[in-house]
Short mmCIF file of C-alpha atoms and ligand atoms in Angstrom, two decimals:
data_model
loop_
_atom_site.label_atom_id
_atom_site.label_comp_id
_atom_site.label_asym_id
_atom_site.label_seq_id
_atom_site.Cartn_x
_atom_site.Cartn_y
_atom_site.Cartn_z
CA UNK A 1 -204.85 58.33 89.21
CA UNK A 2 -201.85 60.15 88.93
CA UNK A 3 -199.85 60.16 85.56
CA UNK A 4 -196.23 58.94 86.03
CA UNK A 5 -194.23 59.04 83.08
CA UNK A 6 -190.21 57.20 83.48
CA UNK A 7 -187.37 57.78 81.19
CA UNK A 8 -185.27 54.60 81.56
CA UNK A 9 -181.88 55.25 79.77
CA UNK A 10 -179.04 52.30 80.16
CA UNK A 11 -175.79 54.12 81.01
CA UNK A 12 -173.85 52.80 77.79
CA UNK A 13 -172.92 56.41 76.62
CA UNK A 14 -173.29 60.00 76.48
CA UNK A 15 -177.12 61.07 76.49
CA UNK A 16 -178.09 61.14 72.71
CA UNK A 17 -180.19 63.37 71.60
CA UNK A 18 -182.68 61.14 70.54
CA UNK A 19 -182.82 60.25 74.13
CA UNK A 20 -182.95 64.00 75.31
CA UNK A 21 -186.26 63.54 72.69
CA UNK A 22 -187.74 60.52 74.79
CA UNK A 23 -186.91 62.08 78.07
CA UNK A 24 -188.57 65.70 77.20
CA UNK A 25 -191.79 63.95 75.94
CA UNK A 26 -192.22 61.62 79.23
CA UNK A 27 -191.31 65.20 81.19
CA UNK A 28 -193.74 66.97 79.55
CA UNK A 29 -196.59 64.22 79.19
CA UNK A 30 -196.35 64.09 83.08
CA UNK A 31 -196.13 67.76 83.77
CA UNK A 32 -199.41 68.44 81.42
CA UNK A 33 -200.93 65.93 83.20
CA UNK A 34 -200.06 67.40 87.11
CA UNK A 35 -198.13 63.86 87.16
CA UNK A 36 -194.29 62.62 87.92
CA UNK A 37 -191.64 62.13 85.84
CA UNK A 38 -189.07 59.36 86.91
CA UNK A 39 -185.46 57.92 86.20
CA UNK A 40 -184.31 54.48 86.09
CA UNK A 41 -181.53 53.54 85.26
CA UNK A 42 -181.08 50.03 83.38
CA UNK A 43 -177.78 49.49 84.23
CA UNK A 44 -177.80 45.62 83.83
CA UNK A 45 -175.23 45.27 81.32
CA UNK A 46 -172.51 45.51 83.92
CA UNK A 47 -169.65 45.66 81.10
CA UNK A 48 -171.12 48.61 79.53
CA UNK A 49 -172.69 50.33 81.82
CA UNK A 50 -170.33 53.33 83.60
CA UNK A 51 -171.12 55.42 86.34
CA UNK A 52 -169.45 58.34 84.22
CA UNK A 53 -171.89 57.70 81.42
CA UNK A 54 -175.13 57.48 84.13
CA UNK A 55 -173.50 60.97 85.56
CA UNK A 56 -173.43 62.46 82.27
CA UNK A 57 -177.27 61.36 81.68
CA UNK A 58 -178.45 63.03 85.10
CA UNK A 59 -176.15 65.94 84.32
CA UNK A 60 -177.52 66.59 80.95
CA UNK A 61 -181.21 66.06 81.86
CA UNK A 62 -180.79 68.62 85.27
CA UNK A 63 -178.72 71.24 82.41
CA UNK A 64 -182.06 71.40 80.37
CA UNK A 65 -184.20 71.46 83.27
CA UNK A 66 -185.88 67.67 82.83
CA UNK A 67 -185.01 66.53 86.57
CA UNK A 68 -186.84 63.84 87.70
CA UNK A 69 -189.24 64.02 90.75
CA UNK A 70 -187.80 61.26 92.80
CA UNK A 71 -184.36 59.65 92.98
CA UNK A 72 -183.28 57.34 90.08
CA UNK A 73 -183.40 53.39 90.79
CA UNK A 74 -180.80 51.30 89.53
CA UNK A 75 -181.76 48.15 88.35
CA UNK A 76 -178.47 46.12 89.20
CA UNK A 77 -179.38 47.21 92.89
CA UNK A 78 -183.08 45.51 92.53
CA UNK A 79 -182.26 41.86 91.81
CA UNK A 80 -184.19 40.28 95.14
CA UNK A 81 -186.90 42.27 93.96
CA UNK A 82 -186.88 40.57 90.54
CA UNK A 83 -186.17 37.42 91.64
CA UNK A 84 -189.26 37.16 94.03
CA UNK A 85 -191.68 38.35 90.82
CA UNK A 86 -190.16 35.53 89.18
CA UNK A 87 -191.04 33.24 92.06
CA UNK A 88 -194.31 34.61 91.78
CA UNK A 89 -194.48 33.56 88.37
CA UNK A 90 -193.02 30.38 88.87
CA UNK A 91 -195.59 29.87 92.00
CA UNK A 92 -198.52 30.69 89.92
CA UNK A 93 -197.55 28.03 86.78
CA UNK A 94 -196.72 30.55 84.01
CA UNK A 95 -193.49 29.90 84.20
CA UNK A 96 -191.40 26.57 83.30
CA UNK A 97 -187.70 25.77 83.18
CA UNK A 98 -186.11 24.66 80.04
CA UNK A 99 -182.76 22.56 79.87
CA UNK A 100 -182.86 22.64 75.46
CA UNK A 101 -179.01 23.68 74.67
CA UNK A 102 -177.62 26.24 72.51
CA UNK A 103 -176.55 24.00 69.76
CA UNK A 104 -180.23 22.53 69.51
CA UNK A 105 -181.58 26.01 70.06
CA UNK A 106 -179.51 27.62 67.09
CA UNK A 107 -180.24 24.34 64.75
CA UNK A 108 -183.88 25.34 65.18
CA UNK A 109 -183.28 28.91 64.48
CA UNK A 110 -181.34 27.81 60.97
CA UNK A 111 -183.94 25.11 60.04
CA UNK A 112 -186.91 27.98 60.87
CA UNK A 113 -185.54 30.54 59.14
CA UNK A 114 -184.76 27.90 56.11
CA UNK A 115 -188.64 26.89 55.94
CA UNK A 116 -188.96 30.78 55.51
CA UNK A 117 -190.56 30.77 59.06
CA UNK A 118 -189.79 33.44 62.13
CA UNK A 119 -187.20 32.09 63.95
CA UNK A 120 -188.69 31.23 67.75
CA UNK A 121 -188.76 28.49 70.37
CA UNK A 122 -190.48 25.43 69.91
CA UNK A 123 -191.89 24.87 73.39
CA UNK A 124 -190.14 21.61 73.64
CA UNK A 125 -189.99 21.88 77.71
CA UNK A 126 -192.92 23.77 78.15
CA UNK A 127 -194.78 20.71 79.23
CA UNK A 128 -191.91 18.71 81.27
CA UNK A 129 -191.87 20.28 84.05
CA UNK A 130 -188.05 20.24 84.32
CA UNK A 131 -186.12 21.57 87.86
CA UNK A 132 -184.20 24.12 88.02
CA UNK A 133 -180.46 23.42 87.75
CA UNK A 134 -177.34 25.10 86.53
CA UNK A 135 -178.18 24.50 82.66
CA UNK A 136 -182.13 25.69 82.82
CA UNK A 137 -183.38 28.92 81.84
CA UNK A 138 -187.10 29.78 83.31
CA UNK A 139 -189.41 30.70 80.42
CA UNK A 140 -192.60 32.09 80.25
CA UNK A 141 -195.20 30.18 79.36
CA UNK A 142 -196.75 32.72 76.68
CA UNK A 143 -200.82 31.98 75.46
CA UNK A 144 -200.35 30.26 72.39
CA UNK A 145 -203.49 31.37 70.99
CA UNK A 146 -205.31 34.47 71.09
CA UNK A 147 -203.90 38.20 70.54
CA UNK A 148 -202.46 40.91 72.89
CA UNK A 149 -203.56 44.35 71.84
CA UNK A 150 -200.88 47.45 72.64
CA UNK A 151 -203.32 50.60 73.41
CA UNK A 152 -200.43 53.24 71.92
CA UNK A 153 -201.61 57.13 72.48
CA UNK A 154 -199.86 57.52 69.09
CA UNK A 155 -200.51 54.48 66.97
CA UNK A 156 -204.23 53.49 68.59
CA UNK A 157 -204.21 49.54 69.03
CA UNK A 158 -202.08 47.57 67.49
CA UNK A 159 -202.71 44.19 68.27
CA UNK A 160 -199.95 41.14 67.78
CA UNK A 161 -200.98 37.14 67.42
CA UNK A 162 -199.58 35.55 70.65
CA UNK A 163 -198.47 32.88 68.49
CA UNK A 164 -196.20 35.07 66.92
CA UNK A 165 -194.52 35.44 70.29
CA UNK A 166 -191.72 33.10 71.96
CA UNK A 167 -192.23 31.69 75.39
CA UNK A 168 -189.37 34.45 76.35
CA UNK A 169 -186.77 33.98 78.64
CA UNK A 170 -187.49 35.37 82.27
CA UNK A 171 -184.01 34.16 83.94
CA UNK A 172 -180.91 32.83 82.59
CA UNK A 173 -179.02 29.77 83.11
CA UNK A 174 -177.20 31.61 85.96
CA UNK A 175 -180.16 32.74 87.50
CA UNK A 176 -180.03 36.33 86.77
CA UNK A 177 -182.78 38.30 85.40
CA UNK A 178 -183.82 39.09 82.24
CA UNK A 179 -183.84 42.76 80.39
CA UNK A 180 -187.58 42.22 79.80
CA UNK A 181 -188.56 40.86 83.31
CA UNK A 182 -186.69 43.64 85.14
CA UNK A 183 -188.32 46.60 83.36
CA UNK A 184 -191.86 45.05 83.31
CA UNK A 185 -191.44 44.73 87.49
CA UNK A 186 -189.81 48.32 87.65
CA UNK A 187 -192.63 49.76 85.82
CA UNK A 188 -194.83 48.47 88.10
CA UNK A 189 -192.90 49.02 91.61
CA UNK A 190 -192.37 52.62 90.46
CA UNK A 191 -196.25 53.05 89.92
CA UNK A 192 -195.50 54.07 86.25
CA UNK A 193 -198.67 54.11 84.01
CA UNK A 194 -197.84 55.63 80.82
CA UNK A 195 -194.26 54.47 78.82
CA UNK A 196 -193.42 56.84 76.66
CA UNK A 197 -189.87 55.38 74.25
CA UNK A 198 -188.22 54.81 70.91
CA UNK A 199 -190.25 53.14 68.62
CA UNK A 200 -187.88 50.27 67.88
CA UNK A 201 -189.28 49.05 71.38
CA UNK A 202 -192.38 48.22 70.04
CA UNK A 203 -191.40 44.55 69.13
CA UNK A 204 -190.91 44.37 73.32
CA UNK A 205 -194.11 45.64 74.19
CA UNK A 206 -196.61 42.69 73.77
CA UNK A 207 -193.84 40.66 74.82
CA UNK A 208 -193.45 42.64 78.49
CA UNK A 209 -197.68 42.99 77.95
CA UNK A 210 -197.23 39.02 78.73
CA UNK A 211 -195.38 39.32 81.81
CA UNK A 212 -197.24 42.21 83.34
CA UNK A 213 -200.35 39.52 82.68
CA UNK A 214 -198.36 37.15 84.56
CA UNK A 215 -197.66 39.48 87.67
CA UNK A 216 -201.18 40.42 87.31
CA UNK A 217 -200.18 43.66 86.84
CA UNK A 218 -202.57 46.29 86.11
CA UNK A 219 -202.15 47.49 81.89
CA UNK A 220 -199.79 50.77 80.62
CA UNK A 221 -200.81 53.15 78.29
CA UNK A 222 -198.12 53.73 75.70
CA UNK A 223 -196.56 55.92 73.44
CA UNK A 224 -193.85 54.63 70.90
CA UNK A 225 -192.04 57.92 69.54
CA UNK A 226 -190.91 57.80 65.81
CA UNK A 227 -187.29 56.96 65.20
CA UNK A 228 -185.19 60.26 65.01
CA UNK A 229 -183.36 60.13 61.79
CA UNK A 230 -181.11 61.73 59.26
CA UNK A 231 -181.10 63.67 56.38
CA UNK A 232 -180.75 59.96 53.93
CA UNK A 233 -183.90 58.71 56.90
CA UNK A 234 -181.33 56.40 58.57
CA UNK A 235 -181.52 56.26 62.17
CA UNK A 236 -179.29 59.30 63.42
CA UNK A 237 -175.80 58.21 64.13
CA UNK A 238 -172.12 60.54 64.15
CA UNK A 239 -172.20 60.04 60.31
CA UNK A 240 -175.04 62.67 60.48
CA UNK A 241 -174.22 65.34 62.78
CA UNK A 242 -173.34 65.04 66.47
CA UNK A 243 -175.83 62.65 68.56
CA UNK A 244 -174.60 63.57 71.88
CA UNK A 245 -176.22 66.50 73.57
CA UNK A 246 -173.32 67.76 75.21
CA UNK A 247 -171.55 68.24 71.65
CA UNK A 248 -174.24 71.04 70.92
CA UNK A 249 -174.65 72.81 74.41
CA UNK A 250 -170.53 73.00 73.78
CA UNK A 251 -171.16 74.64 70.51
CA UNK A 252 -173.61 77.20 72.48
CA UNK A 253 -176.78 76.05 70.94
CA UNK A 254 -179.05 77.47 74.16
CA UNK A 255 -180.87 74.56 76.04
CA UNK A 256 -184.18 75.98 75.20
CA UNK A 257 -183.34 75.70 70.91
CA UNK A 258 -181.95 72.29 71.71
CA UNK A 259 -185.44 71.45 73.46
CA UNK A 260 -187.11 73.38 70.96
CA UNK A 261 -186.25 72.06 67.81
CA UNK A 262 -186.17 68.09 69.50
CA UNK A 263 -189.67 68.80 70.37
CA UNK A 264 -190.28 69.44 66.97
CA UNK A 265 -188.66 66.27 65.89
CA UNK A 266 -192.27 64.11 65.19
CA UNK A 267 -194.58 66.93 66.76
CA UNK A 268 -195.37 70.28 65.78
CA UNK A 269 -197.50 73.24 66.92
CA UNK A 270 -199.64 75.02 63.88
CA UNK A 271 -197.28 77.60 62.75
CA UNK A 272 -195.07 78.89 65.87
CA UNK A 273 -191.67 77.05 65.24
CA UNK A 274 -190.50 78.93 68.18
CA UNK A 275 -191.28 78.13 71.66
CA UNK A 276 -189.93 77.20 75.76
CA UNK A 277 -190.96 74.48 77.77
CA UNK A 278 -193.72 76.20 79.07
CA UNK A 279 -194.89 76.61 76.63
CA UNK A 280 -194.60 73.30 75.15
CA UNK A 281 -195.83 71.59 78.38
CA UNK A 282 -198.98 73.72 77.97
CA UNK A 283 -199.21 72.86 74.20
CA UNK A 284 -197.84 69.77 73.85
CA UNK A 285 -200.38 66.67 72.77
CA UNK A 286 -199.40 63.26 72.39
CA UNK A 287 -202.00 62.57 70.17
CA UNK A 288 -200.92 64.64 67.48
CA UNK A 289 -197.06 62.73 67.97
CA UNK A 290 -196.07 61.81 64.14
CA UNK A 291 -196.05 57.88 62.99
CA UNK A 292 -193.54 58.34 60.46
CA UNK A 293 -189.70 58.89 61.48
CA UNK A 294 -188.51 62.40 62.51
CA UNK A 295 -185.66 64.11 60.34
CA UNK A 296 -182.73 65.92 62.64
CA UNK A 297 -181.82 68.79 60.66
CA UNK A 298 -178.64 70.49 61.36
CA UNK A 299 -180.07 74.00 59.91
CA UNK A 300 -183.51 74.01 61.46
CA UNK A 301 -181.57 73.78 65.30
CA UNK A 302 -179.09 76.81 63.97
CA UNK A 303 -182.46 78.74 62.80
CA UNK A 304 -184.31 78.20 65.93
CA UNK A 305 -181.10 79.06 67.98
CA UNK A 306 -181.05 81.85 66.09
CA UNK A 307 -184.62 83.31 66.99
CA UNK A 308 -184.05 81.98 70.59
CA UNK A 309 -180.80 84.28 70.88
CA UNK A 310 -182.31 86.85 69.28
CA UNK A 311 -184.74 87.11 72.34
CA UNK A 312 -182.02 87.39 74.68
CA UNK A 313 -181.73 90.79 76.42
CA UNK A 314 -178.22 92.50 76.49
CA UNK A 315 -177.65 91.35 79.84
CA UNK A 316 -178.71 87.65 79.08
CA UNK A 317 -176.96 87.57 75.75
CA UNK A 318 -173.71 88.17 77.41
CA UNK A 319 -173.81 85.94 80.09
CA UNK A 320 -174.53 83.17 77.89
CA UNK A 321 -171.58 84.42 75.30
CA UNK A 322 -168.74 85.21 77.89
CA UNK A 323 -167.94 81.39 78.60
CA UNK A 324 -167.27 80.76 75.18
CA UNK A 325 -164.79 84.20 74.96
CA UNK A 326 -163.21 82.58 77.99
CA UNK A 327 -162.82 79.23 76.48
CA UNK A 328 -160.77 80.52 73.61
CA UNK A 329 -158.59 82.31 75.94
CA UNK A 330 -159.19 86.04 75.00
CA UNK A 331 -157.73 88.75 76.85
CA UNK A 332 -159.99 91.44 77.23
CA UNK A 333 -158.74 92.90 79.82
CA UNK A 334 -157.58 96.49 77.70
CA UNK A 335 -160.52 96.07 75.53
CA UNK A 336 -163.03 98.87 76.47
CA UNK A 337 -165.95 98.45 73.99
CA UNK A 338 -166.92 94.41 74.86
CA UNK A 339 -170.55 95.58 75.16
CA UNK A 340 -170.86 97.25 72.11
CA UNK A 341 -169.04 94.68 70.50
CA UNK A 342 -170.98 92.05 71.83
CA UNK A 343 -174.33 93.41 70.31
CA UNK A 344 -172.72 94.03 66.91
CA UNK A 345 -171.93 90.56 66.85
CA UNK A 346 -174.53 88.76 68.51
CA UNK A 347 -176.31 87.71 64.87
CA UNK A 348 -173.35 87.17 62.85
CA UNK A 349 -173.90 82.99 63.67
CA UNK A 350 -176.04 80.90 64.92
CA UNK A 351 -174.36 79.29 67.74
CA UNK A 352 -172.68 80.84 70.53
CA UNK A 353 -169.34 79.26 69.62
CA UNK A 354 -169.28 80.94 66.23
CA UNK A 355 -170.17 83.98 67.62
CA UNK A 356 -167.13 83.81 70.18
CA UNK A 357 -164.64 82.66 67.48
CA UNK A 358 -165.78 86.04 65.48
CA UNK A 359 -164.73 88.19 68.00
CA UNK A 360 -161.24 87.16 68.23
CA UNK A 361 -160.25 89.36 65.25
CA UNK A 362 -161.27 92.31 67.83
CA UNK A 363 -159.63 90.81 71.01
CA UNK A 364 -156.85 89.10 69.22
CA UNK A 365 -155.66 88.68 65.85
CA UNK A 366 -156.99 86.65 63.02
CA UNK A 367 -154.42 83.66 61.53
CA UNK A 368 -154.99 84.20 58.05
CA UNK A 369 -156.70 85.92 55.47
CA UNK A 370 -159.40 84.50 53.94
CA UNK A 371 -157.94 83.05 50.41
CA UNK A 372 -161.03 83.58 48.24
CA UNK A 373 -161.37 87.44 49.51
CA UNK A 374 -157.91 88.33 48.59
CA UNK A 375 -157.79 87.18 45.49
CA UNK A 376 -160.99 88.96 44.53
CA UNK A 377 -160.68 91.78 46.69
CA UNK A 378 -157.36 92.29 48.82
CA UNK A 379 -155.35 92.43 45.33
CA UNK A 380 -155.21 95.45 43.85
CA UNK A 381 -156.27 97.61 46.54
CA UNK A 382 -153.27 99.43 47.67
CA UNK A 383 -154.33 103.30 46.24
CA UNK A 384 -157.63 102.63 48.15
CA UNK A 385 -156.16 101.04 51.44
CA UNK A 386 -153.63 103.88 51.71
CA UNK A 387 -155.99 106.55 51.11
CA UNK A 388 -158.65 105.13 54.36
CA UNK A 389 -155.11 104.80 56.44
CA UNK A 390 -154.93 108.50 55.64
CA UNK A 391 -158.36 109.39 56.47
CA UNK A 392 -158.70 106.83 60.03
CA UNK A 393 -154.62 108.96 60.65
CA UNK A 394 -156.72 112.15 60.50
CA UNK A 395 -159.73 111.78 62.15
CA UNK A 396 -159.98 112.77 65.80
CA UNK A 397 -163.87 111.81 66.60
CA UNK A 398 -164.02 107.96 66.55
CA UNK A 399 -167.57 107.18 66.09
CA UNK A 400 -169.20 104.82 63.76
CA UNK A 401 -171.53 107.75 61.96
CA UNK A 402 -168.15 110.10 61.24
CA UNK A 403 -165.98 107.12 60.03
CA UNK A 404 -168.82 106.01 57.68
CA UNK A 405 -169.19 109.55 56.45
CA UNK A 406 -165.64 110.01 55.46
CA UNK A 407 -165.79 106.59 54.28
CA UNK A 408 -168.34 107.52 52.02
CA UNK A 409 -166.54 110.48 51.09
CA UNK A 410 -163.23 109.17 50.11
CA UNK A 411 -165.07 106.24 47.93
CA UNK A 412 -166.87 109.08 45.93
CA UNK A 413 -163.63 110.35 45.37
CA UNK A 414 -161.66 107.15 44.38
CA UNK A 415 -165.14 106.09 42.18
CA UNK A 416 -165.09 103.01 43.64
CA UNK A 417 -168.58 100.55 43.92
CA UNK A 418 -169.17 99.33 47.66
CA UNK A 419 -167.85 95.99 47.52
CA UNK A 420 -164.45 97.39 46.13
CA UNK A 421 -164.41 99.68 49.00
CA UNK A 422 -165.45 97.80 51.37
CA UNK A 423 -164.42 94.43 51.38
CA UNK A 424 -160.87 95.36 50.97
CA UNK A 425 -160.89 97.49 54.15
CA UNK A 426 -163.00 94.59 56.00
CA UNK A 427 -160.50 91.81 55.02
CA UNK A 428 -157.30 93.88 56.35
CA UNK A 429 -159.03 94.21 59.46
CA UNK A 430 -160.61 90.90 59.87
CA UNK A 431 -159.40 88.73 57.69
CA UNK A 432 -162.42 87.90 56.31
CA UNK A 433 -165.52 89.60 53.87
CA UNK A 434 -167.86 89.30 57.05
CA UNK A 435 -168.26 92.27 59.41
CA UNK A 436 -170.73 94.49 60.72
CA UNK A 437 -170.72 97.73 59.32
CA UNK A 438 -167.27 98.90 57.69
CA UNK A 439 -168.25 102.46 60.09
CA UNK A 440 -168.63 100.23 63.40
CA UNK A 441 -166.22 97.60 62.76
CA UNK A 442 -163.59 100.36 62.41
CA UNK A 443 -164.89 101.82 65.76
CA UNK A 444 -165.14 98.53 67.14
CA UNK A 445 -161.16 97.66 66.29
CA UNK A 446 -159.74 100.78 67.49
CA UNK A 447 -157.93 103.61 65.73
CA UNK A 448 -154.56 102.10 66.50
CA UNK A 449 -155.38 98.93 65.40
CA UNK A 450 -156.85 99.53 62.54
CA UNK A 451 -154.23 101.59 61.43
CA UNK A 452 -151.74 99.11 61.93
CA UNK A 453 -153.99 96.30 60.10
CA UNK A 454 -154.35 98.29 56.81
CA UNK A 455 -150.79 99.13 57.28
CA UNK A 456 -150.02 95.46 57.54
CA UNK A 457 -152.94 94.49 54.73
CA UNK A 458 -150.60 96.73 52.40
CA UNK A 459 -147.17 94.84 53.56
CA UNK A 460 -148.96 91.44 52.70
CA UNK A 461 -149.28 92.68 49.60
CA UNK A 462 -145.82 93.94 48.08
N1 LIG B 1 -183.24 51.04 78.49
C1 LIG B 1 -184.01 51.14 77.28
C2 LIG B 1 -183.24 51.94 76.27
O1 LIG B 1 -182.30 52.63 76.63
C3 LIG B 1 -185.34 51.81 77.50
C4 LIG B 1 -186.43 50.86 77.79
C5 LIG B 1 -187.77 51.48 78.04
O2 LIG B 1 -187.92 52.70 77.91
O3 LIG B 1 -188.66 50.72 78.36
O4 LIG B 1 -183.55 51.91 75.11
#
């Protein structure tokens, strides 16, 4: 039988990356297994559910590669179909309408949850075999005895007391279909056999194990992912970091760290941190899938973008850099050293937005001087900023080995340590104490421009 693994996101917002988590495991569980990976897309909630949102889910998923293999369904264009089941239901006697209103329904609730009991419906109607009419809901008539066992790839069995499960609601007083009933008939329609989500949908699964039983529907394996969480283990939200994963490809984290370090969120792989797909897909096993919840941490993504960068040819390092020079709006145009300044840079940050925003003291001009490194370094170092504008005025070969020479040189003289050298001379030119070498960032800035910056370093302070 062929594996065919679904990824069912409602369109209610921007694809999180918990999401992106759930999708890459049902990708890769069906790719390891020479199987299919599907979309749906539970778009029942008609008031939140956008097609902007459902485009930025397909877009996101295609960006990192985790297209499905067939067309997406939308559920709110498959009601006939989930109707009908429900007739089946209904035909077969598993099914019974139920007229008991909401002001008798919510007494219940208080009085249950008074007597310290779980809250669920009495089956008052089960046996009264009302019609159908404009205030019945159908319900399912759900064993009352007995247990249904969940057979979870992660978890092994866990097995719930049916009478520890309501006679849930199939379709609603206005005849439309319920959450549970629709994805229990897509499953089945789209020939899925493994469901691979979030663990907070394992309180749903004996519950849609009951109306699969009622379709006579052949059983799912499963596979309920830990929670992804944050650093105080509360589910992730925007008090942690960013949750949406088009917030970190526009901070130039590369698709394959974001899909990297999410795989590693409740799975990991002996001692390689760093990996691709591929490589995951060949690797990967659900088995070894972590119970407890998975910690999102902010540095871990920066480390592994860091090593994936790292791997990046020349070639491939720029084209991934040059759309974040262009997004800050850097002319370039007169600069003649972008490639060499490109691979000076390239491991000053993690993220390819950092990087970008460190260049502009080369392509542009830096806003301000860094506070801290002026008042520990900038201050007091006119004698040694005029004496390099002297030395950079008389040099004719510009090369990062003779301005580090005379560099050297002219601190030996002065008998200055390095950071008193140094840092002055890298703060005039770049505002900040972070450069590449004082000898190539020199080269890197130009002798003009350099010139000028010490020149205006000394200005700032008189
Ligand atoms: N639409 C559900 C969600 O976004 C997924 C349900 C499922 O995977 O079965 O959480």
């Amino acid at each position: 039988m062929t594996t065919i693994t679904r990824f069912a996101p409602s369109p209610t917002g921007t694809l999180h990356i918990g999401g992106v988590r759930t999708a890459l495991f049902n990708y890769v569980y069906a790719k390891q297994n020479n199987g299919l990976f599907l979309i749906r897309i539970e778009d029942t909630d008609l008031e939140r559910s956008t097609k902007e949102f459902e485009k930025n889910i397909l877009d996101s998923l295609d960006s990192l590669g985790l297209s499905p293999d067939n067309e997406p369904v939308h559920q709110s264009e498959r009601t006939e179909l989930y109707l009908e089941s429900a007739q089946h239901i209904i035909n077969s006697g598993k099914a019974y309408y139920c007229n008991c209103s909401k002001v008798r329904l919510d007494e219940m609730r208080t009085s249950q949850q008074k007597a310290g009991q779980k809250p669920q419906y009495d089956g008052k109607c089960r046996d009264l075999n009302l019609a159908k009419s404009n205030d019945t809901v159908l319900r399912l008539k759900t064993p009352n005895s007995g247990e249904v066992v969940v057979n979870d790839l992660i978890r092994g069995d866990i097995v719930f007391e049916n009478s520890e499960l309501d006679d849930l609601i199939l379709l609603r007083s206005d005849g439309t279909p319920t959450y549970h009933l629709c994805n229990v008939i897509d499953d089945y329609e789209q020939e899925v056999t493994t469901v691979i989500r979030g663990e907070d949908h394992i309180s749903n699964t004996p519950r849609q194990i009951h109306i699969q039983q009622a379709l006579e529907y052949p059983p799912l394996e499963y596979a309920h992912l830990p929670l992804v969480l944050g650093q105080d283990k509360k589910r992730l939200s925007k008090r942690h970091a960013a949750t949406s994963l088009d917030e970190y490809q526009a901070m130039g984290y590369l698709n394959v760290s974001i899909i990297n370090t999410l795989a590693r969120l409740g799975w990991s792989r002996g001692e390689n941190e760093v990996f691709n797909l591929d490589e995951l897909i060949r690797d990967f096993d659900i088995k070894e899938v972590q119970k407890a919840g998975a910690i999102f941490d902010l540095s871990k993504l920066d480390w592994i973008n860091s090593q994936h960068l790292s791997q990046l040819d020349e070639a491939a390092f720029k084209a991934e850099l040059m759309p974040f020079i262009d997004n800050l709006n850097l002319d370039y145009s007169d600069y003649d050293q972008l490639d060499d300044l490109i691979e000076a840079m390239r491991s000053v940050k993690s993220n390819l937005s950092l990087i970008a925003e460190a260049l502009i003291p080369y392509l542009d001009s830096f806003k301000e001087y860094d506070e801290k490194g002026v008042n520990k370094f900038l201050v007091g170092s006119e004698v040694t900023l005029t004496h390099v504008i002297l030395m950079l005025e008389s040099l004719d070969d510009w090369n990062e080995a003779i301005i580090d020479e005379h560099l050297a040189k002219l601190q030996e003289e002065l008998e200055l340590p390095t950071p008193k050298m140094n840092q002055p001379i890298r703060i005039a030119l770049t505002g900040s104490t972070q450069s590449p070498s004082l000898g190539m960032t020199i080269k890197l800035m130009g002798k003009d421009k350099s010139i000028n910056l010490l020149k205006k370093a000394l200005d700032f302070l008189s």
